XYZ file of C-alpha atoms in Angstrom:
725
model
C 201.810 143.357 40.793
C 204.236 140.553 41.753
C 204.334 139.092 38.193
C 205.483 142.511 36.911
C 208.478 142.605 39.295
C 209.398 138.970 38.652
C 209.321 139.503 34.895
C 211.345 142.711 35.208
C 214.083 140.988 37.253
C 214.382 138.070 34.817
C 214.364 140.442 31.864
C 217.174 142.629 33.251
C 219.370 139.583 33.987
C 218.944 138.189 30.465
C 219.555 141.568 28.818
C 222.724 142.102 30.845
C 224.143 138.766 29.662
C 223.053 139.472 26.090
C 224.742 142.883 26.180
C 228.033 141.328 27.367
C 228.035 138.975 24.375
C 227.169 141.697 21.858
C 229.577 144.375 23.157
C 231.909 144.254 20.154
C 229.274 143.708 17.497
C 228.217 146.511 15.204
C 225.113 146.510 13.120
C 223.306 148.705 10.658
C 219.741 149.344 11.775
C 217.029 150.131 9.252
C 214.117 151.820 10.990
C 210.797 150.802 9.471
C 207.434 150.408 11.151
C 204.348 148.991 9.485
C 201.306 151.220 9.314
C 198.753 150.169 11.889
C 195.894 150.328 9.359
C 196.131 149.410 5.668
C 192.980 149.546 3.552
C 193.012 147.467 0.339
C 190.187 146.904 -2.133
C 189.474 143.405 -0.796
C 190.376 143.739 2.875
C 191.376 146.104 5.660
C 194.506 144.994 7.541
C 195.106 146.000 11.157
C 198.663 145.335 12.374
C 198.265 144.575 16.066
C 202.012 144.720 16.770
C 202.121 148.445 15.917
C 198.891 149.318 17.729
C 199.805 151.158 20.916
C 196.358 151.014 22.501
C 196.064 147.252 21.870
C 199.381 146.485 23.575
C 198.970 144.233 26.601
C 195.278 143.584 25.959
C 193.369 140.693 24.396
C 191.822 139.848 21.023
C 188.456 141.427 21.882
C 190.056 144.694 22.916
C 192.254 144.664 19.807
C 189.154 144.233 17.628
C 187.557 147.271 19.257
C 190.507 149.428 18.106
C 189.923 148.761 14.386
C 188.273 151.685 12.558
C 184.695 150.778 11.661
C 184.437 147.700 13.918
C 181.691 147.880 16.542
C 181.574 145.518 19.529
C 178.073 144.898 20.895
C 176.593 142.666 23.577
C 175.220 140.172 21.050
C 177.353 140.630 17.916
C 180.382 142.204 16.240
C 179.605 144.451 13.286
C 180.832 146.972 10.722
C 179.629 150.562 10.874
C 176.723 151.017 8.463
C 176.858 147.434 7.111
C 175.715 144.986 9.782
C 177.197 142.033 11.637
C 180.229 139.904 10.755
C 181.561 136.533 11.884
C 184.987 136.005 13.438
C 187.676 133.633 12.156
C 190.990 132.599 13.657
C 193.609 131.616 11.075
C 191.019 131.425 8.254
C 188.429 129.390 10.190
C 185.093 130.586 11.615
C 184.810 130.492 15.410
C 181.577 128.749 16.388
C 180.792 131.061 19.281
C 178.529 134.089 19.492
C 177.260 136.673 21.932
C 178.769 136.600 25.403
C 180.455 133.217 24.771
C 182.340 134.694 21.804
C 183.484 137.770 23.743
C 184.636 135.602 26.644
C 186.570 133.373 24.240
C 188.271 136.322 22.520
C 189.320 137.647 25.928
C 191.380 134.473 26.423
C 193.638 135.252 23.424
C 196.476 137.683 24.279
C 196.961 140.472 21.755
C 200.686 139.748 21.913
C 200.066 136.426 20.137
C 198.288 138.140 17.208
C 200.154 139.240 14.088
C 197.324 141.070 12.340
C 193.550 141.234 12.006
C 191.956 141.245 8.555
C 188.527 142.589 7.727
C 187.599 140.628 4.578
C 185.048 142.707 2.698
C 183.876 140.112 0.165
C 184.971 136.568 1.126
C 185.391 134.182 -1.801
C 183.794 130.767 -2.311
C 186.640 129.014 -0.484
C 185.492 130.652 2.754
C 182.485 129.463 4.751
C 179.357 131.403 3.791
C 178.738 132.654 7.356
C 178.794 136.380 8.155
C 176.346 138.962 6.833
C 178.696 141.853 6.087
C 181.964 139.956 5.704
C 184.481 138.187 7.917
C 187.045 139.171 10.515
C 190.170 137.001 10.359
C 192.534 136.980 13.362
C 195.987 135.802 12.234
C 198.259 134.572 15.012
C 202.034 134.821 15.010
C 204.381 132.092 13.861
C 208.156 132.262 13.822
C 209.871 131.792 10.441
C 213.486 131.628 11.583
C 215.364 128.570 12.759
C 215.942 128.411 16.478
C 213.699 129.451 19.310
C 211.694 132.507 20.272
C 210.142 133.291 23.662
C 207.666 136.023 24.540
C 206.433 136.847 28.055
C 203.782 139.443 28.814
C 202.122 140.686 31.977
C 199.664 143.498 32.578
C 197.583 145.141 35.276
C 194.267 146.867 34.689
C 192.313 149.268 36.893
C 188.757 150.329 36.069
C 188.259 154.079 36.499
C 184.475 154.296 36.727
C 182.745 155.295 39.961
C 181.146 152.094 41.308
C 179.569 153.846 44.289
C 177.155 155.580 41.900
C 175.956 152.247 40.555
C 176.517 149.729 43.323
C 178.500 150.201 46.512
C 181.443 147.886 45.906
C 185.028 148.682 44.973
C 188.275 147.043 43.925
C 187.588 146.579 40.206
C 190.866 145.516 38.659
C 192.411 142.762 36.560
C 195.727 141.038 36.007
C 197.156 138.961 33.176
C 200.222 136.788 32.678
C 200.916 135.149 29.318
C 203.806 133.472 27.585
C 204.580 131.562 24.425
C 207.561 129.739 22.974
C 208.310 128.522 19.463
C 211.061 126.454 17.888
C 211.918 125.907 14.224
C 214.349 123.659 12.419
C 214.605 122.722 8.754
C 211.810 120.139 9.132
C 210.167 120.705 12.507
C 208.122 123.634 13.783
C 206.772 123.556 17.351
C 205.025 126.114 19.547
C 203.199 126.380 22.855
C 201.515 129.138 24.815
C 199.695 129.731 28.074
C 197.547 132.601 29.318
C 196.134 133.345 32.779
C 193.619 136.091 33.595
C 192.046 137.177 36.830
C 189.505 139.988 36.896
C 186.945 141.758 39.076
C 184.544 143.775 36.948
C 181.261 145.624 37.048
C 178.559 145.517 34.371
C 175.075 146.933 34.275
C 172.124 148.136 32.256
C 168.680 149.655 32.614
C 165.495 148.709 30.747
C 162.496 151.067 30.619
C 159.030 150.242 29.235
C 156.318 152.876 28.904
C 152.901 151.227 29.293
C 149.786 153.422 28.790
C 148.886 153.201 32.487
C 152.240 152.487 34.085
C 155.992 152.904 33.624
C 158.121 149.782 34.183
C 161.846 150.102 34.951
C 164.484 147.467 35.610
C 168.023 148.268 36.709
C 170.499 145.366 36.674
C 173.993 145.741 38.109
C 176.354 142.788 38.017
C 179.413 142.332 40.220
C 181.604 139.615 38.666
C 184.837 137.819 39.448
C 186.455 136.013 36.540
C 189.332 133.563 36.174
C 190.662 132.100 32.966
C 193.391 129.641 32.099
C 193.946 128.884 28.413
C 196.704 127.053 26.596
C 197.676 126.009 23.097
C 200.289 123.877 21.378
C 201.147 123.038 17.797
C 203.516 120.865 15.815
C 204.269 120.832 12.074
C 206.631 118.441 10.319
C 207.872 118.413 6.722
C 207.753 114.844 5.433
C 209.499 115.933 2.236
C 209.845 118.976 0.014
C 206.294 118.314 -1.211
C 204.357 117.190 1.875
C 203.853 118.263 5.477
C 201.603 117.287 8.370
C 200.675 119.028 11.591
C 198.535 119.122 14.694
C 197.146 122.035 16.738
C 195.546 121.906 20.169
C 193.710 124.603 22.103
C 192.155 124.250 25.532
C 191.053 126.255 28.494
C 188.844 126.725 31.507
C 187.157 129.891 32.704
C 185.027 130.440 35.775
C 182.726 133.248 36.853
C 181.336 134.180 40.229
C 178.552 136.664 39.625
C 176.014 138.605 41.658
C 173.262 140.555 39.901
C 171.436 143.214 41.904
C 168.155 143.859 40.096
C 165.705 146.621 41.006
C 162.246 146.869 39.377
C 159.803 149.739 39.839
C 156.213 150.233 38.614
C 155.090 153.864 38.510
C 151.767 155.458 37.507
C 151.784 158.424 35.084
C 152.389 161.732 36.850
C 153.618 160.086 40.041
C 157.100 160.654 41.415
C 157.025 157.552 43.630
C 156.707 153.919 42.543
C 153.404 152.119 43.101
C 155.433 149.030 43.938
C 158.929 147.663 43.546
C 160.827 144.369 43.400
C 164.376 143.691 44.500
C 166.163 140.596 43.228
C 169.522 139.145 44.135
C 170.716 136.605 41.577
C 173.925 134.652 42.003
C 175.462 132.327 39.445
C 178.626 130.288 39.034
C 179.267 129.263 35.408
C 182.259 127.103 34.536
C 183.253 126.684 30.893
C 185.773 124.297 29.335
C 186.975 124.279 25.737
C 189.026 121.616 23.959
C 189.900 121.758 20.279
C 192.211 119.642 18.139
C 193.106 120.002 14.471
C 194.985 117.638 12.160
C 196.165 119.079 8.864
C 198.292 118.194 5.883
C 199.554 119.989 2.773
C 200.610 118.107 -0.367
C 202.392 120.045 -3.142
C 202.168 118.174 -6.443
C 204.773 120.239 -8.285
C 206.487 123.629 -8.317
C 203.678 125.320 -10.291
C 201.515 125.736 -7.174
C 199.227 122.727 -7.521
C 198.461 121.481 -4.023
C 195.959 119.748 -1.773
C 195.074 120.919 1.747
C 193.381 118.543 4.212
C 191.887 119.358 7.634
C 190.134 117.271 10.289
C 188.832 118.958 13.454
C 187.164 118.178 16.747
C 185.799 120.881 19.044
C 184.094 120.536 22.433
C 182.520 123.264 24.545
C 181.222 122.137 27.941
C 179.540 124.616 30.265
C 177.798 124.184 33.625
C 176.057 126.782 35.777
C 174.351 126.957 39.164
C 172.109 129.948 39.918
C 170.001 131.299 42.765
C 167.229 133.921 42.505
C 165.646 135.679 45.477
C 162.975 138.296 44.627
C 161.085 140.394 47.178
C 158.239 142.806 46.400
C 157.580 146.034 48.303
C 154.693 148.466 48.776
C 154.853 152.187 47.907
C 155.938 153.012 51.478
C 158.824 150.551 51.231
C 157.350 147.874 53.473
C 157.564 144.257 52.346
C 154.559 142.637 50.696
C 153.323 139.595 52.652
C 153.868 136.546 50.497
C 155.773 138.630 47.975
C 158.932 136.563 48.133
C 159.825 134.401 45.089
C 162.866 132.126 45.196
C 164.355 129.841 42.550
C 167.346 127.560 42.215
C 168.511 126.175 38.886
C 171.245 124.111 37.320
C 171.997 124.111 33.613
C 174.450 122.494 31.251
C 175.523 122.835 27.641
C 177.668 120.260 25.838
C 178.571 120.899 22.198
C 180.581 118.510 20.032
C 181.608 119.516 16.510
C 183.353 117.309 13.934
C 184.488 118.739 10.595
C 186.411 117.413 7.605
C 187.658 119.754 4.893
C 189.602 119.410 1.627
C 190.845 122.161 -0.728
C 192.621 121.756 -4.067
C 194.434 124.575 -5.891
C 195.139 124.054 -9.611
C 196.901 126.900 -11.459
C 196.880 126.855 -15.278
C 197.992 129.246 -17.990
C 194.387 130.452 -18.343
C 193.416 130.853 -14.684
C 193.935 129.553 -11.177
C 191.193 127.119 -10.217
C 190.239 126.037 -6.710
C 187.857 123.296 -5.637
C 186.889 121.991 -2.253
C 184.374 120.500 0.102
C 183.520 120.346 3.769
C 181.509 118.039 6.045
C 180.264 119.334 9.377
C 178.524 117.371 12.168
C 177.199 119.205 15.229
C 175.627 117.735 18.363
C 174.419 120.201 20.993
C 172.815 119.015 24.241
C 171.623 121.517 26.836
C 169.366 121.508 29.855
C 168.024 123.825 32.538
C 166.317 122.442 35.635
C 164.479 124.944 37.847
C 163.355 124.433 41.429
C 161.152 126.575 43.650
C 162.548 127.258 47.121
C 160.079 127.160 50.005
C 160.618 128.959 53.367
C 162.411 125.863 54.684
C 164.855 126.028 51.730
C 163.451 122.803 50.326
C 163.621 122.443 46.545
C 160.478 121.661 44.535
C 161.003 120.820 40.855
C 159.346 123.296 38.463
C 158.564 121.540 35.138
C 157.049 124.713 33.671
C 160.426 126.464 33.624
C 162.679 123.437 33.112
C 163.829 122.184 29.728
C 166.094 119.751 27.902
C 167.101 120.257 24.296
C 169.075 118.051 21.916
C 170.018 119.696 18.616
C 171.810 118.108 15.646
C 172.986 119.907 12.526
C 174.803 118.366 9.559
C 176.087 120.413 6.625
C 177.712 119.316 3.361
C 179.301 122.009 1.204
C 181.116 122.158 -2.138
C 182.750 125.100 -3.870
C 184.616 126.067 -7.019
C 186.380 129.312 -7.866
C 188.413 130.777 -10.701
C 190.962 133.613 -10.633
C 191.885 135.266 -13.935
C 194.673 137.853 -14.245
C 194.744 139.807 -17.538
C 197.131 142.751 -17.246
C 195.047 145.621 -15.824
C 192.044 143.366 -15.209
C 191.604 140.752 -12.486
C 188.537 138.546 -12.099
C 187.540 136.208 -9.300
C 184.371 134.129 -9.717
C 183.143 131.569 -7.220
C 180.147 129.444 -6.285
C 179.568 127.678 -2.989
C 176.691 125.288 -2.253
C 175.572 124.175 1.187
C 173.096 121.423 2.073
C 171.978 121.486 5.724
C 169.823 119.142 7.824
C 168.764 120.109 11.369
C 166.850 118.260 14.094
C 165.783 119.500 17.506
C 164.059 117.575 20.300
C 162.848 118.729 23.720
C 161.954 115.746 26.007
C 160.130 117.836 28.623
C 158.075 119.749 26.051
C 157.807 116.618 23.857
C 158.567 118.871 20.894
C 160.298 117.865 17.631
C 161.563 120.348 15.042
C 163.441 119.740 11.790
C 164.627 121.803 8.861
C 166.402 120.945 5.583
C 167.656 123.534 3.098
C 169.949 123.714 0.074
C 171.382 127.117 -0.865
C 173.751 128.680 -3.411
C 176.264 131.369 -2.453
C 177.822 133.069 -5.501
C 180.661 135.589 -5.289
C 182.269 137.912 -7.836
C 185.175 140.360 -7.740
C 186.365 142.486 -10.660
C 189.453 144.714 -10.336
C 190.714 147.233 -12.877
C 194.128 148.842 -12.286
C 195.092 151.142 -15.187
C 198.280 152.265 -13.412
C 200.100 151.907 -10.115
C 198.181 154.768 -8.481
C 194.564 153.833 -9.187
C 192.476 150.729 -8.569
C 188.765 150.314 -9.306
C 186.856 147.295 -7.969
C 183.382 145.759 -7.952
C 182.422 143.102 -5.397
C 179.310 140.974 -4.987
C 178.599 138.164 -2.555
C 175.693 136.273 -1.005
C 176.018 135.066 2.575
C 174.121 133.345 5.399
C 173.752 134.023 9.107
C 172.572 130.962 11.027
C 170.958 131.276 14.472
C 173.130 130.541 17.470
C 172.508 127.314 19.346
C 171.134 129.253 22.320
C 168.649 131.068 20.063
C 167.261 127.704 18.920
C 166.841 126.330 22.443
C 163.203 126.624 23.665
C 164.101 126.702 27.353
C 163.442 129.741 29.562
C 166.416 131.587 31.010
C 165.135 133.326 34.131
C 166.424 136.856 34.805
C 164.045 137.798 37.631
C 160.602 136.654 38.778
C 159.136 139.039 36.178
C 161.555 138.743 33.252
C 163.110 135.914 31.250
C 164.538 135.009 27.860
C 163.409 132.121 25.672
C 164.850 130.609 22.500
C 162.900 129.781 19.358
C 163.407 126.291 17.834
C 161.619 127.418 14.646
C 164.066 130.244 13.972
C 165.411 130.247 10.386
C 168.703 131.546 8.947
C 168.858 135.002 7.409
C 170.439 135.697 4.010
C 172.439 138.698 2.937
C 173.385 140.063 -0.525
C 176.264 142.576 -0.657
C 177.236 144.910 -3.507
C 180.167 147.344 -3.422
C 182.005 149.601 -5.883
C 185.305 150.994 -4.633
C 188.222 153.121 -5.783
C 191.638 153.484 -4.167
C 194.395 155.991 -4.830
C 198.022 155.198 -3.849
C 196.887 153.404 -0.681
C 196.119 156.890 0.597
C 192.447 157.380 -0.213
C 189.847 154.625 -0.528
C 186.239 155.350 -1.473
C 183.340 152.908 -1.663
C 179.639 152.850 -2.411
C 177.794 149.887 -0.893
C 174.364 148.306 -0.787
C 173.281 145.236 1.131
C 169.955 143.521 1.625
C 169.000 141.071 4.372
C 166.114 138.625 3.811
C 164.328 136.725 6.580
C 166.270 138.697 9.167
C 165.920 137.816 12.830
C 166.308 139.853 15.982
C 165.542 139.591 19.681
C 162.186 141.131 20.543
C 161.142 142.224 24.035
C 157.497 141.303 24.538
C 155.602 142.717 27.508
C 152.303 141.854 29.188
C 150.813 144.984 30.748
C 148.441 142.893 32.872
C 151.061 140.722 34.582
C 154.132 143.000 34.215
C 156.015 139.981 32.850
C 158.618 140.793 30.205
C 160.342 138.192 28.054
C 162.823 138.274 25.186
C 162.748 135.902 22.203
C 164.287 135.873 18.670
C 161.938 136.053 15.665
C 162.267 136.119 11.845
C 160.400 139.233 10.747
C 162.768 141.785 9.168
C 163.833 142.699 5.667
C 166.613 145.266 5.770
C 168.068 147.542 3.087
C 171.327 149.415 3.729
C 172.895 152.017 1.435
C 176.066 153.912 2.152
C 179.308 155.593 1.238
C 182.602 155.151 3.045
C 185.859 157.105 2.807
C 189.166 155.960 4.277
C 192.107 158.364 4.281
C 195.699 157.789 5.410
C 197.628 161.061 5.340
C 201.405 160.632 4.744
C 202.272 164.102 6.044
C 205.416 163.160 7.935
C 207.432 160.114 8.990
C 206.559 160.604 12.666
C 202.789 160.301 12.159
C 200.883 157.117 11.278
C 197.367 158.346 10.601
C 194.141 156.709 9.404
C 190.717 158.341 9.159
C 187.329 156.929 8.226
C 183.914 158.407 7.470
C 180.871 156.196 6.782
C 177.456 157.624 5.944
C 174.656 155.060 5.687
C 170.894 154.847 5.346
C 168.988 151.874 6.774
C 165.384 150.860 6.072
C 164.202 147.917 8.199
C 160.806 146.573 7.088
C 158.855 144.597 9.686
C 156.538 141.695 8.845
C 154.856 141.946 12.263
C 151.808 144.168 12.660
C 152.794 145.239 16.176
C 156.279 146.399 15.126
C 156.557 149.359 12.762
C 159.130 149.866 10.015
C 162.217 151.802 11.062
C 164.429 153.902 8.800
C 167.036 156.602 9.116
C 170.580 157.820 8.489
C 173.705 157.019 10.457
C 177.123 158.687 10.433
C 180.328 157.163 11.792
C 183.638 159.029 12.177
C 186.980 157.566 13.274
C 190.595 158.704 13.503
C 193.543 156.523 14.589
C 196.899 158.213 15.184
C 200.299 156.851 16.206
C 202.752 159.676 16.952
C 206.443 158.696 17.035
C 208.447 160.854 19.442
C 212.002 159.937 18.410
C 213.889 159.008 15.244
C 214.251 155.368 16.253
C 210.466 155.116 16.698
C 210.946 153.427 20.051
C 208.835 156.003 21.884
C 205.323 156.660 20.646
C 201.941 158.014 21.676
C 198.482 157.139 20.397
C 195.281 159.139 20.111
C 192.312 157.143 18.777
C 188.776 158.477 18.555
C 185.458 157.428 17.016
C 181.979 158.940 17.097
C 178.740 157.190 16.149
C 175.815 159.518 15.484
C 172.253 158.213 16.086
C 171.468 155.318 13.735
C 169.027 152.498 12.929
C 169.988 148.962 13.958
C 167.498 146.211 13.058
C 164.181 147.548 14.466
C 165.827 149.855 16.991
C 167.337 153.307 17.142
C 170.539 154.047 19.021
C 171.546 157.340 20.597
C 174.930 158.885 19.870
C 177.958 157.325 21.536
C 181.688 157.844 21.138
C 185.076 156.819 22.466
C 188.539 158.290 23.038
C 191.545 156.049 23.775
C 195.002 157.340 24.724
C 198.271 155.457 24.969
C 202.040 155.618 25.368
C 204.516 152.913 24.392
C 208.281 152.640 24.848
C 210.588 149.982 23.391
C 214.063 149.340 24.770
C 217.026 146.965 24.530
C 216.830 146.594 20.742
C 213.048 146.375 20.947
C 213.143 143.273 23.113
C 211.147 145.054 25.817
C 207.887 146.959 25.389
C 206.297 149.042 28.124
C 202.853 150.508 27.463
C 200.312 152.583 29.364
C 196.839 153.066 27.887
C 193.568 154.625 28.992
C 190.409 153.190 27.439
C 187.196 155.207 26.943
C 188.469 158.420 28.545
C 185.064 160.159 28.630
C 182.992 157.128 29.761
C 180.878 157.472 26.624
C 181.187 154.275 24.534
C 178.067 152.386 25.701
C 174.932 152.980 23.570
C 171.297 153.471 24.524
C 168.811 151.612 22.283
C 165.119 152.434 21.792
C 162.496 150.077 20.297
C 158.702 150.285 19.986
C 156.608 147.072 20.134
C 152.790 147.066 20.451
C 152.986 150.873 20.786
C 155.028 150.351 23.966
C 158.294 152.279 23.964
C 161.258 150.258 25.231
C 164.631 151.779 26.062
C 167.733 149.755 26.877
C 170.698 151.675 28.332
C 174.123 150.236 29.099
C 175.863 151.792 32.082
C 179.064 153.662 31.203
C 181.587 151.312 32.817
C 184.242 150.866 30.104
C 186.967 153.258 31.278
C 190.170 151.665 32.538
C 193.915 152.242 32.711
C 196.226 149.400 31.671
C 199.950 149.040 32.292
C 201.710 146.237 30.429
C 205.234 144.988 29.916
C 206.408 142.384 27.426
C 209.787 140.781 26.972
C 211.002 138.588 24.129
C 214.247 136.857 23.367
C 215.559 134.395 20.827
C 215.099 135.071 17.107
C 213.621 138.544 16.661
C 211.309 138.212 13.671
C 208.022 136.392 13.341
C 205.498 135.994 10.580
C 201.810 135.334 10.347
C 200.690 131.845 11.192
C 199.550 129.219 8.735
C 197.697 127.393 11.495
C 194.513 126.512 9.683
C 191.662 124.466 11.052
C 188.410 123.327 9.503
C 185.694 123.880 12.106
C 185.833 127.554 13.062
C 182.487 128.362 11.359
C 180.673 125.905 13.602
C 182.507 127.158 16.699
C 181.166 130.687 16.070
C 177.581 129.796 16.980
C 177.853 128.640 20.583
């Protein structure tokens, strides 16, 4: 808690001096607070600055507060519609799964202006993202002078660890700061963020064989440290041209211990026939470096301009792991020779180069936009496994070890046209992408390659007969490429009896989205939607009843149809209540191309209500009550049980809103983690996350200098590629 006291002392000293200077000044204060949620026909906007429950958290936690956004272990999605990709300042982040969530945790929510959910991205956007795109817009000062923001927070998890694994002390701390400076020609900024955390994660997997029940319980005790930093500089060469550079970097380390317990039980028996206990330790270290060069050239005052971007991104990750598995008899005695021990080292090194150009040409008939992008990706990864003998000597295991070198080059062109004719607005676009991929595994002596050329059309039609009503139709075709890990054929060992393996032959999946929507006075928004996914892929758990070995691998085998209706209602009952409510009813039919996996279909219902309650006229004291409930639904080839979440928060602003103090409680009922059931080869599989998401967070932020900030124009060109790590 020392950073909290240090920040408080510095803050009080500065405010005292500021008050002495301003004693004789009088000012007229206009009290206005942006709504936290604004739902337009083309996008939903979430204002992070006014979100009480996101105060003092990070980008991942802020995303989880948006109505309709669902955060999973492997993807981020929209209720009833499927998965989306994440952008930062208009550029796709080339990370996915756990790497994406870890990256988003390094971005303080205090550095975010707003988050946009783009429902039907136009041709100027990368074609990634099945159900749309999430765009995280960071803050950027627009006033001359300087602005400083300092934030610190402390988090305490409120689950009961003794019920899961007998360790305690699960808490986290954060200290972040940023500074910006603007003059008539120069704009500069820098920020730093430090996190330290001790957390608990866990899940249980159950497989029901005809002659035996298999259960695996995995509880992870993790210590996490992160240091991230960013800097940017923009300079106006003239009234028509500017150049700039952005840099982002960071290092995060984990120290993890997984306690895995496997049991094998015959039908009708209350005691296991045998069991396996595994202790797995691992120490991953990840480093990220990213640099962007950009320039804007305005040809005249009509809006004709050229935007240029050049990017380099590097993600370097190393890991050292140990596995020690011991098998036991029904009476609990150790099995002679039942000890399996492994040691492994692995590395991933990803380099991404992108070059992007966009031209905007307004005319009296329409606004035209043209552009292109070149992307070059080189991904090298390895995993070297060794057996440990009783003398702790290491013996190389070529059957588990792997090296993989993957290269992907993409060339894309697009054109779009915006037409505005009184009540009618049209936006038509076409994007083309040509992709070449090559994969090579030296140990397996395996070569794979794939070349494809695809079109991605988009269309938006808006009709607004008066100021109160807006009717819209949207269509778009999109692509979801496999992550780099999914393409890697190496085996990732979980225990002696379970592992995951990538698939170098995995193909992209393609999604077509249709939506008709109507909005009334920004109060009520209604939409009917349909989307279809071709060549869909998903992780499949395959089990061998004879050996009890279970492995997970991604396969292309699904065609999915989703139909639904969504209602979004903001009720302007009173000035002291900022309220947004959402209901989404959907029907999903997932058709399997594999004989051993049956089709799955069913309804799903999602409810959400976000409420900011202002407790004084100045709106400097507020409370938040946010709740969502997901009824059972179909997701890919699986069914999820019901799960829900309640978040509570209080926030106070003082000293002319230079200081914010917030207290929030996340997942009050310990109920936000889903249980997922799948049937493969007539074997029922159930995956259950432990309910470990409840925590209390106390945060304080202090800012001085110029008081207003606007959304950033910090664009880069390689965020699509960064989203697939």
